[in-house]
Short mmCIF file of C-alpha atoms in Angstrom, two decimals:
data_model
loop_
_atom_site.label_atom_id
_atom_site.label_comp_id
_atom_site.label_asym_id
_atom_site.label_seq_id
_atom_site.Cartn_x
_atom_site.Cartn_y
_atom_site.Cartn_z
CA MET A 193 -86.71 55.89 108.46
CA ARG A 194 -84.87 59.21 108.47
CA GLN A 195 -81.82 59.87 110.41
CA HIS A 196 -83.52 61.85 113.15
CA LEU A 197 -87.02 61.62 114.87
CA LEU A 198 -87.82 65.25 115.56
CA GLU A 199 -91.49 65.45 115.16
CA ALA A 200 -94.41 63.30 114.38
CA ALA A 201 -94.53 64.66 110.73
CA ASP A 202 -91.07 62.96 110.11
CA LEU A 203 -93.04 59.70 109.98
CA ASP A 204 -95.17 58.79 107.00
CA ARG A 205 -97.75 56.06 107.39
CA ALA A 206 -95.35 53.28 106.32
CA ASP A 207 -92.67 54.38 108.83
CA ALA A 208 -95.12 54.89 111.73
CA THR A 209 -96.51 51.42 111.01
CA LEU A 210 -93.01 50.02 110.91
CA VAL A 211 -92.23 51.49 114.31
CA LEU A 212 -95.32 49.92 115.84
CA ASP A 213 -94.78 46.54 114.13
CA THR A 214 -91.16 46.61 115.28
CA ALA A 215 -92.23 47.42 118.86
CA ALA A 216 -94.72 44.53 118.72
CA GLN A 217 -92.06 42.07 117.45
CA ILE A 218 -89.68 43.28 120.21
CA ASP A 219 -92.47 42.78 122.83
CA ALA A 220 -93.08 39.24 121.58
CA ALA A 221 -89.36 38.42 121.53
CA LEU A 222 -88.91 39.54 125.13
CA ALA A 223 -92.31 38.22 126.48
CA GLY A 224 -91.90 35.85 129.42
CA ARG A 225 -88.02 36.01 129.41
CA GLU A 226 -85.93 36.15 132.36
CA VAL A 227 -83.09 37.96 130.61
CA LYS A 228 -84.83 41.01 129.00
CA LYS A 229 -81.76 42.01 127.06
CA LEU A 230 -80.86 41.99 123.37
CA PRO A 231 -77.25 42.34 121.98
CA THR A 232 -78.35 44.54 119.08
CA LEU A 233 -76.76 47.84 119.83
CA ARG A 234 -73.62 46.68 121.51
CA GLY A 235 -70.96 49.23 121.31
CA ARG A 236 -73.26 52.13 120.46
CA THR A 237 -73.65 55.04 122.82
CA VAL A 238 -76.87 56.78 123.50
CA VAL A 239 -76.83 60.17 125.39
CA ASN A 240 -79.88 61.16 127.34
CA LEU A 241 -79.65 65.02 127.25
CA PHE A 242 -82.28 66.38 129.60
CA PHE A 243 -82.69 70.15 130.16
CA GLU A 244 -86.09 69.70 131.72
CA ASP A 245 -87.29 67.49 134.58
CA SER A 246 -88.62 64.02 133.47
CA THR A 247 -89.36 60.85 135.27
CA ARG A 248 -90.91 58.32 132.85
CA THR A 249 -89.39 59.53 129.65
CA ARG A 250 -85.77 59.57 130.67
CA ILE A 251 -86.03 56.31 132.51
CA SER A 252 -87.91 54.85 129.56
CA PHE A 253 -85.31 55.88 127.02
CA GLU A 254 -82.46 54.61 129.39
CA LEU A 255 -84.10 51.31 129.82
CA ALA A 256 -84.83 50.98 126.02
CA ALA A 257 -81.26 51.65 125.25
CA LYS A 258 -79.93 49.34 127.93
CA ARG A 259 -82.16 46.43 126.90
CA LEU A 260 -80.63 46.77 123.47
CA SER A 261 -77.15 46.73 125.05
CA ALA A 262 -76.26 50.23 124.10
CA ASP A 263 -74.02 52.28 126.42
CA VAL A 264 -76.03 54.97 128.09
CA ILE A 265 -74.97 58.46 129.38
CA ASN A 266 -77.50 60.33 131.34
CA PHE A 267 -76.87 64.10 131.25
CA ALA A 268 -79.00 66.36 133.43
CA ALA A 269 -78.46 70.11 132.91
CA LYS A 270 -78.50 70.63 136.63
CA GLY A 271 -74.88 69.90 138.00
CA SER A 272 -73.32 70.05 134.55
CA SER A 273 -71.36 72.71 132.73
CA VAL A 274 -74.62 74.13 131.46
CA SER A 275 -75.04 75.83 134.91
CA LYS A 276 -71.59 77.42 134.19
CA GLY A 277 -73.14 78.94 131.07
CA GLU A 278 -72.13 76.39 128.30
CA SER A 279 -74.30 76.70 125.32
CA LEU A 280 -76.48 73.95 123.70
CA LYS A 281 -74.19 73.82 120.71
CA ASP A 282 -70.97 73.49 122.88
CA THR A 283 -72.58 70.81 124.93
CA ALA A 284 -73.66 68.87 121.86
CA LEU A 285 -70.24 69.04 120.25
CA THR A 286 -68.62 67.85 123.49
CA LEU A 287 -70.97 64.83 123.56
CA GLU A 288 -70.33 64.08 119.98
CA ALA A 289 -66.57 64.23 120.38
CA MET A 290 -67.03 61.57 123.14
CA GLY A 291 -68.61 59.40 120.55
CA ALA A 292 -72.41 59.67 120.97
CA ASP A 293 -74.28 57.67 118.17
CA ALA A 294 -77.72 59.04 119.25
CA ILE A 295 -78.70 61.98 121.43
CA VAL A 296 -82.14 61.94 123.08
CA ILE A 297 -82.92 65.46 124.00
CA ARG A 298 -85.61 67.11 126.12
CA HIS A 299 -85.48 70.95 126.24
CA GLY A 300 -87.73 73.74 127.35
CA ALA A 301 -87.24 75.62 124.09
CA SER A 302 -89.47 74.53 121.14
CA GLY A 303 -87.20 73.68 118.19
CA ALA A 304 -83.98 72.90 120.22
CA PRO A 305 -83.83 69.28 118.81
CA HIS A 306 -84.00 70.73 115.23
CA ARG A 307 -80.99 72.96 116.03
CA LEU A 308 -79.14 70.04 117.60
CA ALA A 309 -79.70 68.00 114.50
CA HIS A 310 -77.73 70.41 112.33
CA TRP A 311 -74.70 70.37 114.74
CA VAL A 312 -74.10 66.63 115.17
CA ARG A 313 -73.51 63.62 112.91
CA GLY A 314 -75.43 61.08 115.00
CA SER A 315 -79.20 60.69 115.31
CA VAL A 316 -81.22 63.10 117.30
CA VAL A 317 -84.48 61.95 119.11
CA ASN A 318 -86.80 64.56 120.33
CA ALA A 319 -87.92 63.60 123.85
CA GLY A 320 -90.13 66.79 124.21
CA ASP A 321 -89.17 70.27 123.26
CA GLY A 322 -91.15 73.13 124.90
CA THR A 323 -94.79 73.30 123.73
CA HIS A 324 -93.85 71.83 120.38
CA GLU A 325 -93.63 67.99 119.94
CA HIS A 326 -93.00 64.82 121.90
CA PRO A 327 -93.13 62.17 119.02
CA THR A 328 -92.18 59.00 120.87
CA GLN A 329 -95.16 59.78 123.31
CA ALA A 330 -97.48 59.82 120.29
CA LEU A 331 -95.96 56.56 118.98
CA LEU A 332 -96.47 54.84 122.40
CA ASP A 333 -100.04 56.17 122.63
CA ALA A 334 -100.78 54.74 119.09
CA TYR A 335 -99.20 51.48 120.04
CA THR A 336 -101.37 51.38 123.12
CA ILE A 337 -104.53 52.13 121.09
CA ARG A 338 -103.59 49.41 118.51
CA ARG A 339 -102.99 46.83 121.19
CA ARG A 340 -106.22 47.58 123.07
CA LEU A 341 -108.52 48.17 120.19
CA GLY A 342 -106.70 46.19 117.44
CA ARG A 343 -106.42 49.11 115.00
CA VAL A 344 -105.78 52.81 114.84
CA ASP A 345 -107.46 53.52 111.40
CA GLY A 346 -110.90 54.91 111.91
CA VAL A 347 -110.59 55.02 115.61
CA ARG A 348 -112.30 58.16 117.16
CA VAL A 349 -110.03 59.80 119.68
CA VAL A 350 -111.03 62.66 121.93
CA ILE A 351 -108.10 64.72 123.30
CA THR A 352 -109.14 66.83 126.24
CA GLY A 353 -107.46 69.52 128.23
CA ASP A 354 -104.57 72.05 127.95
CA VAL A 355 -103.96 71.61 124.26
CA LEU A 356 -102.32 75.00 124.09
CA HIS A 357 -99.29 73.96 126.11
CA SER A 358 -99.25 70.31 125.09
CA ARG A 359 -96.49 68.83 122.95
CA VAL A 360 -98.21 65.54 123.63
CA ALA A 361 -101.39 66.77 121.83
CA ARG A 362 -99.47 68.17 118.92
CA SER A 363 -97.66 64.92 118.24
CA ASN A 364 -100.60 62.87 118.70
CA VAL A 365 -102.81 64.91 116.44
CA ARG A 366 -100.21 64.58 113.73
CA LEU A 367 -99.37 60.92 114.18
CA LEU A 368 -103.04 59.75 114.69
CA HIS A 369 -104.01 61.56 111.60
CA THR A 370 -101.26 60.02 109.64
CA LEU A 371 -102.46 56.55 110.84
CA GLY A 372 -106.06 57.36 109.95
CA ALA A 373 -107.69 58.11 113.31
CA GLU A 374 -110.41 60.77 113.74
CA VAL A 375 -109.38 63.33 116.35
CA THR A 376 -111.47 65.63 118.28
CA LEU A 377 -110.07 68.23 120.54
CA VAL A 378 -112.02 69.32 123.52
CA ALA A 379 -110.76 72.36 125.63
CA PRO A 380 -111.78 75.71 126.97
CA PRO A 381 -111.28 78.18 124.13
CA THR A 382 -108.41 79.82 126.17
CA LEU A 383 -106.46 76.59 126.04
CA LEU A 384 -106.69 76.06 122.22
CA PRO A 385 -103.74 77.33 120.19
CA VAL A 386 -104.08 79.98 117.66
CA GLY A 387 -104.52 78.31 114.18
CA VAL A 388 -106.12 75.08 115.53
CA GLU A 389 -108.70 75.45 112.72
CA THR A 390 -105.96 74.51 110.28
CA TRP A 391 -105.22 71.26 112.18
CA PRO A 392 -106.73 68.04 110.81
CA VAL A 393 -109.14 67.83 113.75
CA GLN A 394 -112.54 68.71 114.95
CA VAL A 395 -112.79 71.20 117.86
CA SER A 396 -115.42 71.17 120.58
CA TYR A 397 -115.85 72.94 123.90
CA ASP A 398 -118.32 70.42 125.17
CA LEU A 399 -116.83 67.33 126.85
CA ASP A 400 -120.19 65.60 127.61
CA ALA A 401 -121.24 65.78 123.94
CA ALA A 402 -118.04 64.21 122.77
CA LEU A 403 -117.66 61.25 125.04
CA PRO A 404 -120.33 58.92 123.92
CA GLU A 405 -118.99 58.92 120.37
CA ALA A 406 -115.36 58.33 121.51
CA ASP A 407 -113.33 54.97 121.31
CA VAL A 408 -110.37 56.57 123.12
CA VAL A 409 -110.39 59.50 125.64
CA MET A 410 -106.96 61.01 126.15
CA MET A 411 -106.67 63.39 129.05
CA LEU A 412 -103.89 65.97 129.00
CA ARG A 413 -102.21 67.27 132.13
CA VAL A 414 -103.08 70.81 133.30
CA GLN A 415 -99.57 72.17 133.15
CA ALA A 416 -99.38 74.31 136.32
CA GLU A 417 -95.74 75.37 135.46
CA ARG A 418 -96.97 76.93 132.20
CA MET A 419 -100.24 78.50 133.58
CA ASN A 420 -98.76 82.00 133.62
CA ALA A 421 -102.15 83.66 132.78
CA SER A 422 -105.61 83.16 133.79
CA PHE A 423 -106.61 80.53 131.33
CA PHE A 424 -109.70 79.34 133.48
CA PRO A 425 -111.39 80.93 136.56
CA SER A 426 -110.48 78.16 139.12
CA ALA A 427 -109.24 74.55 139.27
CA ARG A 428 -112.55 73.51 140.58
CA GLU A 429 -114.49 75.03 137.53
CA TYR A 430 -111.98 73.35 135.15
CA SER A 431 -112.41 70.07 136.79
CA ARG A 432 -116.19 70.27 136.71
CA ARG A 433 -116.37 71.11 132.89
CA TYR A 434 -113.33 69.17 131.59
CA GLY A 435 -112.26 66.67 134.14
CA LEU A 436 -113.06 63.05 133.67
CA ASP A 437 -114.98 61.57 136.71
CA ALA A 438 -116.90 58.35 137.19
CA ARG A 439 -120.02 59.95 136.06
CA ARG A 440 -118.63 60.99 132.75
CA MET A 441 -116.88 57.70 132.16
CA ALA A 442 -120.19 55.88 132.55
CA THR A 443 -121.26 57.63 129.30
CA LEU A 444 -118.47 56.03 127.23
CA SER A 445 -119.21 53.13 124.98
CA ASP A 446 -118.35 49.62 126.46
CA ASP A 447 -114.90 49.17 124.74
CA ALA A 448 -113.67 52.76 125.08
CA ILE A 449 -110.31 53.21 126.83
CA VAL A 450 -109.06 56.19 128.86
CA MET A 451 -105.41 57.37 128.41
CA HIS A 452 -103.20 59.91 130.05
CA PRO A 453 -99.54 60.60 129.22
CA GLY A 454 -98.70 61.19 132.90
CA PRO A 455 -97.75 62.73 135.29
CA MET A 456 -101.35 63.00 136.42
CA ASN A 457 -103.18 65.59 138.67
CA ARG A 458 -105.61 63.23 140.34
CA GLY A 459 -108.85 65.06 141.10
CA MET A 460 -108.04 67.73 138.56
CA GLU A 461 -108.29 66.51 135.02
CA ILE A 462 -108.87 62.91 136.05
CA ALA A 463 -110.61 61.46 138.99
CA ALA A 464 -108.68 58.82 140.96
CA ASP A 465 -111.35 56.04 140.49
CA VAL A 466 -111.16 56.66 136.72
CA ALA A 467 -107.38 56.56 136.60
CA ASP A 468 -107.48 53.21 138.44
CA SER A 469 -110.27 51.70 136.46
CA ALA A 470 -110.09 48.82 134.06
CA ARG A 471 -110.66 51.27 131.10
CA SER A 472 -107.47 53.11 132.06
CA THR A 473 -104.28 52.33 130.01
CA ILE A 474 -102.10 54.72 132.07
CA VAL A 475 -99.77 52.06 133.54
CA GLU A 476 -99.81 50.00 130.21
CA GLN A 477 -98.71 53.24 128.38
CA VAL A 478 -95.55 53.28 130.48
CA GLY A 479 -94.61 49.70 129.74
CA ASN A 480 -95.40 50.28 126.02
CA GLY A 481 -93.18 53.32 126.05
CA VAL A 482 -90.08 51.15 126.48
CA SER A 483 -90.95 48.77 123.64
CA VAL A 484 -91.70 51.68 121.32
CA ARG A 485 -88.40 53.40 122.25
CA MET A 486 -86.57 50.27 121.64
CA ALA A 487 -88.10 50.08 118.28
CA VAL A 488 -87.18 53.75 117.50
CA LEU A 489 -83.60 53.24 118.58
CA TYR A 490 -83.24 50.03 116.69
CA LEU A 491 -84.56 51.67 113.55
CA LEU A 492 -82.33 54.72 113.89
CA LEU A 493 -79.08 52.97 114.98
CA GLY A 494 -79.57 49.20 113.93
CA GLY A 495 -78.40 49.63 110.43
CA ALA A 496 -75.35 50.72 108.44
CA PRO A 497 -74.24 54.19 109.20
CA GLU A 498 -75.20 56.66 106.57
CA MET B 286 -71.70 9.73 73.62
CA ALA B 287 -73.07 12.64 71.87
CA LEU B 288 -76.59 13.79 72.29
CA PRO B 289 -78.86 14.49 69.46
CA SER B 290 -78.50 18.23 68.75
CA ASP B 291 -82.23 19.02 68.98
CA GLN B 292 -82.14 17.94 72.73
CA SER B 293 -79.41 20.21 73.86
CA PRO B 294 -80.33 23.86 74.69
CA ALA B 295 -79.41 26.33 71.95
CA GLN B 296 -77.57 28.89 74.05
CA PRO B 297 -77.79 28.57 77.95
CA ASP B 298 -78.17 31.90 79.71
CA PRO B 299 -75.54 31.89 82.44
CA THR B 300 -77.53 34.22 84.62
CA ALA B 301 -80.84 32.23 84.52
CA PRO B 302 -81.59 30.22 87.69
CA SER B 303 -81.30 26.48 87.19
CA ALA B 304 -83.41 24.08 89.13
CA LEU B 305 -81.65 22.10 91.86
CA MET B 306 -84.82 20.44 93.43
CA GLY B 307 -88.30 20.30 92.27
CA ALA B 308 -91.47 20.34 94.34
CA ASP B 309 -91.25 16.47 94.59
CA ASP B 310 -87.67 16.50 95.75
CA VAL B 311 -88.59 19.00 98.48
CA ALA B 312 -91.42 16.91 99.66
CA ARG B 313 -89.25 13.69 99.67
CA SER B 314 -86.54 15.48 101.61
CA VAL B 315 -88.94 16.80 104.16
CA ASP B 316 -90.37 13.27 104.63
CA ARG B 317 -87.03 11.82 105.09
CA MET B 318 -86.03 14.51 107.60
CA ALA B 319 -89.20 13.95 109.53
CA HIS B 320 -88.38 10.14 109.84
CA GLN B 321 -84.80 11.10 110.91
CA LEU B 322 -86.21 13.54 113.60
CA ILE B 323 -88.51 10.66 114.91
CA GLU B 324 -85.48 8.47 115.21
CA ARG B 325 -83.43 11.14 116.84
CA ALA B 326 -86.19 11.90 119.40
CA ALA B 327 -86.35 8.22 120.29
CA ALA B 328 -82.55 7.84 120.51
CA THR B 329 -82.21 10.67 122.95
CA THR B 330 -84.96 9.48 125.29
CA PRO B 331 -84.80 5.65 125.18
CA GLY B 332 -87.95 3.94 126.55
CA ALA B 333 -90.09 7.02 126.51
CA PRO B 334 -93.78 6.01 125.75
CA ASP B 335 -94.31 8.67 123.02
CA GLY B 336 -90.87 8.01 121.52
CA GLY B 337 -89.53 11.22 123.04
CA LEU B 338 -91.45 13.39 120.76
CA SER B 339 -93.02 15.37 123.67
CA GLY B 340 -89.47 16.58 124.31
CA LEU B 341 -88.84 17.63 120.83
CA VAL B 342 -89.35 21.32 119.82
CA LEU B 343 -88.82 22.41 116.14
CA ILE B 344 -87.70 26.06 116.00
CA GLY B 345 -87.79 27.69 112.55
CA ILE B 346 -85.51 30.55 111.62
CA PRO B 347 -87.44 33.05 109.70
CA THR B 348 -88.21 33.56 106.87
CA ARG B 349 -88.30 30.13 105.25
CA GLY B 350 -87.14 28.08 108.28
CA ALA B 351 -90.48 28.85 110.01
CA PRO B 352 -92.78 27.18 107.37
CA LEU B 353 -90.22 24.32 106.96
CA ALA B 354 -90.37 23.63 110.79
CA ARG B 355 -94.23 23.55 110.49
CA ARG B 356 -94.06 21.21 107.55
CA LEU B 357 -91.72 18.76 109.37
CA ALA B 358 -94.05 18.93 112.42
CA ALA B 359 -97.09 18.07 110.24
CA ARG B 360 -95.16 15.13 108.69
CA ILE B 361 -94.05 13.85 112.07
CA GLU B 362 -97.67 14.04 113.28
CA ALA B 363 -98.80 12.15 110.03
CA PHE B 364 -96.31 9.36 110.57
CA THR B 365 -96.75 8.93 114.34
CA GLY B 366 -99.99 10.58 115.31
CA THR B 367 -98.15 12.61 117.91
CA ARG B 368 -98.29 16.40 117.85
CA VAL B 369 -94.80 18.24 118.00
CA ASP B 370 -94.22 21.66 119.34
CA VAL B 371 -93.11 24.22 116.85
CA GLY B 372 -91.81 27.78 117.19
CA THR B 373 -89.93 30.54 115.39
CA VAL B 374 -86.99 32.56 116.67
CA ASP B 375 -86.24 35.87 114.93
CA ILE B 376 -82.50 36.32 114.79
CA THR B 377 -82.33 39.84 113.41
CA LEU B 378 -81.54 41.42 116.74
CA TYR B 379 -78.71 38.96 117.21
CA ARG B 380 -77.00 39.34 113.83
CA ASP B 381 -73.39 40.32 113.73
CA ASP B 382 -73.69 42.01 110.34
CA LEU B 383 -76.28 44.64 111.30
CA ARG B 384 -74.02 47.44 110.55
CA MET B 385 -73.15 46.21 107.03
CA HIS B 386 -76.80 46.56 105.78
CA GLY B 387 -79.66 49.04 105.88
CA VAL B 388 -81.94 48.38 108.93
CA ARG B 389 -83.81 45.11 108.66
CA ALA B 390 -87.44 44.58 109.53
CA LEU B 391 -88.04 42.12 112.37
CA GLU B 392 -89.93 38.90 112.05
CA SER B 393 -91.83 37.04 114.64
CA THR B 394 -90.58 35.08 117.67
CA LEU B 395 -93.09 32.52 118.90
CA LEU B 396 -92.20 29.86 121.41
CA PRO B 397 -94.38 26.93 122.46
CA GLU B 398 -96.18 27.47 125.75
CA ALA B 399 -94.07 24.69 127.31
CA GLY B 400 -90.89 26.56 126.45
CA ILE B 401 -87.66 25.03 125.60
CA ASP B 402 -86.03 24.36 128.96
CA GLY B 403 -84.84 20.80 129.14
CA ARG B 404 -86.11 19.86 125.78
CA LEU B 405 -84.37 18.78 122.48
CA VAL B 406 -84.49 21.88 120.35
CA VAL B 407 -84.06 21.33 116.57
CA LEU B 408 -83.29 24.61 114.73
CA VAL B 409 -84.73 24.53 111.19
CA ASP B 410 -83.48 26.61 108.35
CA ASP B 411 -83.74 26.52 104.54
CA VAL B 412 -80.06 26.89 103.49
CA LEU B 413 -76.87 26.46 105.51
CA PHE B 414 -74.11 28.64 104.15
CA SER B 415 -71.73 30.73 106.30
CA GLY B 416 -73.23 29.42 109.56
CA ARG B 417 -73.70 32.93 110.94
CA SER B 418 -77.45 32.83 111.06
CA VAL B 419 -77.17 29.55 113.06
CA ARG B 420 -74.74 31.19 115.53
CA ALA B 421 -77.13 34.26 115.94
CA ALA B 422 -79.98 31.61 116.56
CA LEU B 423 -77.84 29.90 119.21
CA ASP B 424 -77.21 33.18 120.84
CA ALA B 425 -80.91 34.02 120.82
CA LEU B 426 -81.81 30.50 122.30
CA ARG B 427 -79.37 31.17 125.17
CA ASP B 428 -81.53 34.15 126.14
CA LEU B 429 -84.74 32.12 125.83
CA GLY B 430 -83.99 29.19 127.95
CA ARG B 431 -81.64 26.24 128.53
CA PRO B 432 -82.46 23.36 126.09
CA ARG B 433 -81.20 19.87 126.96
CA ALA B 434 -79.57 19.76 123.46
CA VAL B 435 -79.72 21.82 120.35
CA GLN B 436 -79.47 20.23 116.78
CA LEU B 437 -79.60 21.72 113.38
CA ALA B 438 -81.88 20.63 110.35
CA VAL B 439 -81.47 22.34 107.04
CA LEU B 440 -83.00 21.67 103.62
CA VAL B 441 -79.86 22.46 101.69
CA ASP B 442 -76.27 22.52 102.82
CA ARG B 443 -74.27 24.47 100.26
CA GLY B 444 -70.85 24.57 102.04
CA HIS B 445 -68.63 27.53 102.58
CA ARG B 446 -68.87 27.64 106.36
CA GLU B 447 -67.16 30.59 108.18
CA LEU B 448 -67.70 29.24 111.60
CA PRO B 449 -67.32 25.74 113.07
CA ILE B 450 -71.04 24.80 112.64
CA ARG B 451 -72.38 21.65 110.95
CA ALA B 452 -75.93 20.39 110.40
CA ASP B 453 -77.22 17.29 112.00
CA LEU B 454 -79.90 16.67 109.37
CA VAL B 455 -79.55 17.67 105.87
CA GLY B 456 -82.13 17.44 103.03
CA LYS B 457 -79.57 17.81 100.24
CA ASN B 458 -75.88 18.59 100.06
CA VAL B 459 -75.13 20.88 97.18
CA PRO B 460 -71.51 21.70 96.24
CA THR B 461 -71.51 25.45 95.11
CA ALA B 462 -69.22 28.14 94.17
CA ARG B 463 -69.10 30.96 96.77
CA SER B 464 -70.40 33.51 94.16
CA GLN B 465 -73.51 31.40 93.32
CA LYS B 466 -76.85 32.09 95.01
CA VAL B 467 -79.03 29.26 96.29
CA SER B 468 -82.68 30.05 96.69
CA VAL B 469 -85.26 27.90 98.43
CA HIS B 470 -88.85 28.55 97.47
CA LEU B 471 -91.61 27.35 99.62
CA SER B 472 -95.40 27.66 98.69
CA GLU B 473 -96.21 29.32 101.98
CA VAL B 474 -93.93 32.28 101.16
CA ASP B 475 -93.24 32.04 97.41
CA GLY B 476 -96.22 30.19 96.05
CA GLU B 477 -94.33 27.24 94.86
CA ASP B 478 -91.87 24.68 96.19
CA GLY B 479 -88.31 24.29 94.69
CA VAL B 480 -84.61 25.05 94.95
CA THR B 481 -82.73 26.91 92.37
CA VAL B 482 -79.20 28.08 91.82
CA THR B 483 -78.14 31.27 90.16
CA GLU B 484 -74.72 32.18 88.88
CA GLY B 485 -73.29 35.22 90.76
CA PRO B 486 -70.96 37.70 89.34
CA ALA B 487 -67.69 36.33 88.07
CA LEU B 488 -64.94 36.49 90.70
CA PRO B 489 -61.36 36.82 89.99
CA ALA B 490 -59.63 33.46 89.67
CA LEU B 491 -57.84 32.12 92.79
CA PRO B 492 -54.06 31.99 92.52
CA PRO B 493 -52.70 28.44 91.63
CA ASP B 494 -52.11 26.12 94.47
CA PRO B 495 -48.40 26.35 95.41
CA THR B 496 -48.27 22.89 96.67
CA PRO B 497 -47.64 20.34 93.93
CA ALA B 498 -50.26 17.57 93.76
#
């Protein structure tokens, strides 16, 4: 593994497989235990540097670091010196001076983790930067697919929704391609990024045609906070054409699973009864996220310092 | 007594591994340790109808402790007709030398369904050297449950302990120099059975013992 995890392209097939294997071993080692704690990263410090709101990613990273016995510092931009105008660089240098071995960063600006990686000596983990990447989400999605279907290679994945603003989609396309899955993006033309034809994916505008072929359907959140232009006429129309309801779910093959990175807009991109169905892995994804992030932290911090 | 010259090796290569145990020796040691385990299980639970074997759990330390534990269990079953629980515990996440090496890949942890609480756990490893792996395994066991007692069985004890740890069952005691490398080969992992010792890099001579003999 490299020193940092900034985007899914940092992982070749061997590295990505190592992360998934390590997560599985950690899962097995902790299964059925009362004390879900390992002494591996004792004395290491992990800083969660969150400039954007987050529930599951921040808690998941915090839990992962704590289960490996690392010391965890949670830093939210709100209430810190950032609101007094301190720059990202000065904030990072301050944290490093306090001895951070790894910085987990979420930032609204695409590329912020890359900048950070040039300034600090420790490891940097991208926990979501703008509309760019969210590599640990892609890893936990791949891990979930592998656990449910037994493999990732050759699996047909349909990713539906707001691809334009989705860092989850970007990371997943890259990582799933690395692991040999066949990815199809389904979205209204207005929600597909410029240059999507150069991505290693197929593109379709018709969800109903894509579903019967799919092993995995990954629904993306319609990001209301980034909807600053008229990307589609109305929520109702979006939901009718690109939402996953019980009728559409019935056209899936028997073993197909439904994924969503959360948080969900129930009734918008995914119907409540679909989200709560047996095909849905949404809650499982959250649990798998902790194991995968433990694996990432172990692989980045568990060995000798560079 | 001088040997005929045609039987002595012409020029021994000091870096070539020399055989310490052959496949037959390994099999005999495993058989003997299996018999000793049966006796220990009976001694710790006197009067139990199955000789205490249901309370016995063999936990292998990966890599080669795991197949060794399975072999011991198979031999115990062959001798007594009773199945013995087997498991493995990966100690990587409990090692005290993680920061001295590159990051290590993890191995599997598999416990028997009945767990280890209240049972006689016998840790199984191939070579006992510094004792640090065993300490890591003891730390791991503490997080996995509360055995009634923990014992240690190793195929080779080569000395040079760095911690106050000893084995309860030993296949073969081998006096070695610290610089030497002892390798256990098992067919499940290496394709063949045997134990070899390889000379390590020459170390500077120790200063002479100041106390007169």
